Amino acid sequence: MSTLAEPSHPTVADFHRVNRGGGLFSESVSQWIGAVFALVAQRLGLRPTALTITNLVLGLATSVTVVALAGPVAAGDVPAWVVGLLALVGWQIAYALDCADGQLARVTGQGSAAGARVDVLCDVAAQIALVAALGATAVTQVPSTPVWLVATFAGTWMVNLVTSVMQSGPNAASMVTSTSLPVRLAKLVRDYGAVIFAAALVLAFAPALVFWVIVAFTVVNGGFLLASIAFSARASL
């Protein structure tokens, strides 16, 4: 953990300095927004869990709204850009709050095992809602979307959460350790901040392509799961 120059008066940079990454987009955008939220929360005397719960409520509300409006958008009764803008703002702010709670906990020394569990459980709930929103949009836009595809998409999406939790422990390991720009750009496909940004743009400008979005992420996350199994098995042998 970084040591603050002025412990009683941390700055946005102090909060950002203790972020846990997440990828090129997340570090460059989401974590900085999170640092601002963390600073405001610290000034208001809020605890990290307050940010965690706010992240959950906002994320769920945004995803539920996307699901509710999937039919009207497909029918042409609601402009797609309205839903896309809502998703862009709602999901990004929710994720920034998710970044902020950890920063606030580390800088102010309010971290706890219970708080970490709440954070993970809220992440699971928010991402289930996100997957449901994308799945519902795909099925509404392309009624012939196979049920097995949506189910596989939902299952493989959870690989992101599982691997994220595993990489934070004492036995963490990365298959690709390079931090070069080309590698970091390639990793954007698994950068949550970048993923929800791209998903919102598709919802706004080409909702019918959400079908191919879930196909792409099913392949990417499924492939990453298989590669992770092979990588870990080889290391264990």
Short mmCIF file of C-alpha atoms in Angstrom, two decimals:
data_model
loop_
_atom_site.label_atom_id
_atom_site.label_comp_id
_atom_site.label_asym_id
_atom_site.label_seq_id
_atom_site.Cartn_x
_atom_site.Cartn_y
_atom_site.Cartn_z
CA MET A 1 0.00 0.00 0.00
CA SER A 2 1.24 3.47 -0.84
CA THR A 3 2.02 5.88 1.96
CA LEU A 4 0.16 9.17 1.75
CA ALA A 5 2.14 12.37 1.92
CA GLU A 6 -0.67 13.94 4.00
CA PRO A 7 -2.63 11.09 5.65
CA SER A 8 -5.32 13.40 6.99
CA HIS A 9 -5.90 15.09 3.64
CA PRO A 10 -5.55 12.54 0.81
CA THR A 11 -5.87 13.73 -2.77
CA VAL A 12 -7.43 12.15 -5.85
CA ALA A 13 -3.94 11.01 -6.87
CA ASP A 14 -3.46 9.34 -3.48
CA PHE A 15 -6.61 7.29 -3.95
CA HIS A 16 -5.75 6.39 -7.54
CA ARG A 17 -2.27 5.30 -6.48
CA VAL A 18 -3.69 2.36 -4.51
CA ASN A 19 -6.03 1.09 -7.24
CA ARG A 20 -5.95 -2.59 -8.16
CA GLY A 21 -5.83 -2.05 -11.93
CA GLY A 22 -8.32 -3.84 -14.13
CA GLY A 23 -6.82 -3.09 -17.52
CA LEU A 24 -5.79 -0.15 -19.68
CA PHE A 25 -9.25 1.42 -19.91
CA SER A 26 -10.09 0.83 -16.27
CA GLU A 27 -6.82 2.30 -15.03
CA SER A 28 -7.01 5.30 -17.37
CA VAL A 29 -10.71 6.12 -16.91
CA SER A 30 -12.70 4.12 -14.36
CA GLN A 31 -10.11 4.13 -11.58
CA TRP A 32 -9.64 7.90 -11.89
CA ILE A 33 -13.38 8.51 -11.67
CA GLY A 34 -13.40 6.10 -8.75
CA ALA A 35 -10.66 8.11 -7.08
CA VAL A 36 -12.83 11.22 -7.27
CA PHE A 37 -15.75 9.31 -5.75
CA ALA A 38 -13.47 7.94 -3.03
CA LEU A 39 -12.25 11.43 -2.16
CA VAL A 40 -15.81 12.75 -1.92
CA ALA A 41 -16.82 9.76 0.21
CA GLN A 42 -13.84 10.30 2.52
CA ARG A 43 -14.77 13.97 2.95
CA LEU A 44 -18.37 12.97 3.74
CA GLY A 45 -17.27 10.33 6.21
CA LEU A 46 -18.80 7.44 4.27
CA ARG A 47 -17.62 3.87 4.69
CA PRO A 48 -16.49 1.76 1.70
CA THR A 49 -19.53 -0.50 1.96
CA ALA A 50 -21.78 2.50 1.31
CA LEU A 51 -20.11 2.87 -2.09
CA THR A 52 -20.38 -0.88 -2.68
CA ILE A 53 -24.14 -0.88 -2.06
CA THR A 54 -24.61 2.23 -4.21
CA ASN A 55 -22.71 0.50 -7.01
CA LEU A 56 -25.03 -2.51 -6.69
CA VAL A 57 -28.25 -0.47 -6.68
CA LEU A 58 -27.19 1.64 -9.67
CA GLY A 59 -25.90 -1.34 -11.63
CA LEU A 60 -29.08 -3.34 -11.02
CA ALA A 61 -31.33 -0.40 -11.85
CA THR A 62 -29.51 0.23 -15.11
CA SER A 63 -29.60 -3.40 -16.22
CA VAL A 64 -33.26 -3.86 -15.25
CA THR A 65 -34.14 -0.77 -17.28
CA VAL A 66 -32.26 -2.14 -20.30
CA VAL A 67 -34.20 -5.40 -19.98
CA ALA A 68 -37.53 -3.57 -19.62
CA LEU A 69 -36.87 -1.43 -22.69
CA ALA A 70 -35.48 -4.22 -24.89
CA GLY A 71 -38.92 -4.91 -26.39
CA PRO A 72 -39.86 -1.26 -27.03
CA VAL A 73 -36.48 -0.65 -28.65
CA ALA A 74 -36.91 -3.65 -30.95
CA ALA A 75 -40.41 -2.44 -31.85
CA GLY A 76 -39.13 1.05 -32.61
CA ASP A 77 -41.14 2.67 -29.82
CA VAL A 78 -38.06 3.81 -27.89
CA PRO A 79 -34.91 5.18 -29.59
CA ALA A 80 -31.94 2.85 -29.13
CA TRP A 81 -29.64 5.76 -28.33
CA VAL A 82 -31.68 6.57 -25.21
CA VAL A 83 -31.10 3.08 -23.80
CA GLY A 84 -27.47 3.11 -24.90
CA LEU A 85 -26.82 6.44 -23.18
CA LEU A 86 -28.53 5.24 -20.02
CA ALA A 87 -26.43 2.06 -20.05
CA LEU A 88 -23.23 3.98 -20.73
CA VAL A 89 -23.71 6.39 -17.84
CA GLY A 90 -25.27 3.94 -15.39
CA TRP A 91 -22.83 1.07 -15.88
CA GLN A 92 -19.75 3.30 -15.93
CA ILE A 93 -20.70 5.17 -12.76
CA ALA A 94 -21.55 1.89 -11.03
CA TYR A 95 -18.17 0.44 -12.00
CA ALA A 96 -16.36 3.61 -10.90
CA LEU A 97 -18.04 3.22 -7.49
CA ASP A 98 -16.83 -0.38 -7.45
CA CYS A 99 -13.31 0.95 -8.03
CA ALA A 100 -13.81 3.63 -5.38
CA ASP A 101 -14.80 1.37 -2.49
CA GLY A 102 -11.48 -0.48 -2.54
CA GLN A 103 -9.49 2.72 -2.87
CA LEU A 104 -11.34 4.27 0.05
CA ALA A 105 -10.80 1.17 2.18
CA ARG A 106 -7.07 1.02 1.49
CA VAL A 107 -6.33 4.72 1.95
CA THR A 108 -8.39 5.15 5.11
CA GLY A 109 -7.57 1.76 6.63
CA GLN A 110 -11.23 0.70 6.71
CA GLY A 111 -10.69 -2.58 4.88
CA SER A 112 -12.15 -5.74 6.40
CA ALA A 113 -12.82 -9.35 5.44
CA ALA A 114 -16.57 -8.73 5.66
CA GLY A 115 -16.30 -5.68 3.43
CA ALA A 116 -14.32 -7.67 0.87
CA ARG A 117 -17.00 -10.38 0.85
CA VAL A 118 -19.77 -7.82 0.35
CA ASP A 119 -17.79 -6.31 -2.52
CA VAL A 120 -17.42 -9.66 -4.30
CA LEU A 121 -21.06 -10.63 -3.75
CA CYS A 122 -22.29 -7.26 -5.04
CA ASP A 123 -20.04 -7.64 -8.09
CA VAL A 124 -21.62 -11.04 -8.75
CA ALA A 125 -25.14 -9.61 -8.48
CA ALA A 126 -24.37 -6.60 -10.69
CA GLN A 127 -22.74 -8.72 -13.37
CA ILE A 128 -25.58 -11.24 -13.38
CA ALA A 129 -27.89 -8.31 -14.10
CA LEU A 130 -25.57 -7.06 -16.85
CA VAL A 131 -25.50 -10.50 -18.50
CA ALA A 132 -29.30 -10.67 -18.25
CA ALA A 133 -29.59 -7.26 -19.94
CA LEU A 134 -27.36 -8.26 -22.85
CA GLY A 135 -29.03 -11.65 -23.16
CA ALA A 136 -32.52 -10.15 -23.15
CA THR A 137 -31.53 -7.61 -25.79
CA ALA A 138 -30.02 -10.30 -28.01
CA VAL A 139 -33.12 -12.50 -27.78
CA THR A 140 -35.44 -9.56 -28.42
CA GLN A 141 -33.47 -8.32 -31.40
CA VAL A 142 -32.80 -11.81 -32.82
CA PRO A 143 -35.66 -14.13 -31.68
CA SER A 144 -33.85 -17.16 -33.13
CA THR A 145 -31.02 -16.75 -30.60
CA PRO A 146 -30.40 -20.26 -29.17
CA VAL A 147 -31.13 -20.75 -25.48
CA TRP A 148 -27.88 -22.70 -25.11
CA LEU A 149 -25.93 -19.70 -26.41
CA VAL A 150 -27.39 -17.35 -23.81
CA ALA A 151 -26.79 -19.94 -21.08
CA THR A 152 -23.19 -20.50 -22.17
CA PHE A 153 -22.61 -16.76 -22.41
CA ALA A 154 -23.86 -16.32 -18.84
CA GLY A 155 -21.75 -19.20 -17.55
CA THR A 156 -18.51 -18.20 -19.24
CA TRP A 157 -18.97 -14.56 -18.21
CA MET A 158 -18.52 -15.63 -14.59
CA VAL A 159 -14.97 -16.68 -15.51
CA ASN A 160 -14.11 -12.98 -15.22
CA LEU A 161 -15.16 -12.85 -11.58
CA VAL A 162 -13.64 -16.19 -10.63
CA THR A 163 -10.25 -15.40 -12.14
CA SER A 164 -10.31 -11.90 -10.66
CA VAL A 165 -10.80 -13.32 -7.16
CA MET A 166 -8.14 -15.99 -7.74
CA GLN A 167 -5.59 -13.43 -8.92
CA SER A 168 -5.93 -11.42 -5.72
CA GLY A 169 -4.77 -14.20 -3.41
CA PRO A 170 -1.32 -15.43 -2.39
CA ASN A 171 -1.26 -17.96 -5.24
CA ALA A 172 -2.05 -15.42 -7.95
CA ALA A 173 -0.40 -15.88 -11.33
CA SER A 174 -0.79 -14.42 -14.79
CA MET A 175 -0.48 -16.26 -18.08
CA VAL A 176 0.75 -13.11 -19.81
CA THR A 177 2.96 -10.95 -17.62
CA SER A 178 4.04 -8.44 -20.28
CA THR A 179 2.90 -4.85 -19.70
CA SER A 180 3.73 -3.63 -23.20
CA LEU A 181 1.14 -1.44 -24.93
CA PRO A 182 0.22 -4.03 -27.62
CA VAL A 183 -0.44 -6.64 -24.92
CA ARG A 184 -2.46 -4.20 -22.83
CA LEU A 185 -4.52 -3.27 -25.91
CA ALA A 186 -5.17 -6.95 -26.60
CA LYS A 187 -6.29 -7.39 -22.99
CA LEU A 188 -8.99 -4.72 -23.42
CA VAL A 189 -11.31 -7.55 -24.42
CA ARG A 190 -11.23 -8.63 -20.75
CA ASP A 191 -11.12 -5.12 -19.26
CA TYR A 192 -14.53 -4.70 -17.58
CA GLY A 193 -14.57 -0.93 -18.01
CA ALA A 194 -13.86 -1.24 -21.73
CA VAL A 195 -16.36 -4.08 -22.14
CA ILE A 196 -19.32 -2.20 -20.64
CA PHE A 197 -18.34 0.90 -22.61
CA ALA A 198 -18.38 -1.05 -25.88
CA ALA A 199 -21.61 -2.86 -24.92
CA ALA A 200 -23.36 0.44 -24.28
CA LEU A 201 -22.23 1.80 -27.66
CA VAL A 202 -23.63 -1.28 -29.40
CA LEU A 203 -26.93 -0.86 -27.53
CA ALA A 204 -27.06 2.76 -28.68
CA PHE A 205 -26.13 2.42 -32.34
CA ALA A 206 -26.65 -1.21 -33.40
CA PRO A 207 -28.68 -3.19 -30.84
CA ALA A 208 -29.14 -6.07 -33.31
CA LEU A 209 -25.38 -6.67 -33.04
CA VAL A 210 -25.71 -7.55 -29.36
CA PHE A 211 -26.26 -11.12 -30.59
CA TRP A 212 -22.73 -11.13 -32.01
CA VAL A 213 -21.42 -9.43 -28.87
CA ILE A 214 -22.55 -12.37 -26.74
CA VAL A 215 -21.14 -14.79 -29.32
CA ALA A 216 -17.79 -13.01 -29.20
CA PHE A 217 -17.58 -12.92 -25.41
CA THR A 218 -18.67 -16.53 -25.12
CA VAL A 219 -15.74 -17.50 -27.33
CA VAL A 220 -13.28 -15.16 -25.59
CA ASN A 221 -14.23 -16.09 -22.03
CA GLY A 222 -14.58 -19.78 -22.84
CA GLY A 223 -11.19 -19.76 -24.52
CA PHE A 224 -9.66 -17.94 -21.56
CA LEU A 225 -11.10 -20.56 -19.21
CA LEU A 226 -9.59 -23.42 -21.19
CA ALA A 227 -6.26 -21.61 -21.47
CA SER A 228 -6.27 -20.92 -17.71
CA ILE A 229 -6.93 -24.58 -16.95
CA ALA A 230 -4.07 -25.64 -19.22
CA PHE A 231 -1.74 -22.99 -17.76
CA SER A 232 -2.51 -23.96 -14.16
CA ALA A 233 -2.34 -27.69 -14.87
CA ARG A 234 1.05 -27.31 -16.51
CA ALA A 235 2.33 -25.30 -13.57
CA SER A 236 1.05 -27.86 -11.09
CA LEU A 237 2.83 -30.66 -12.96
#
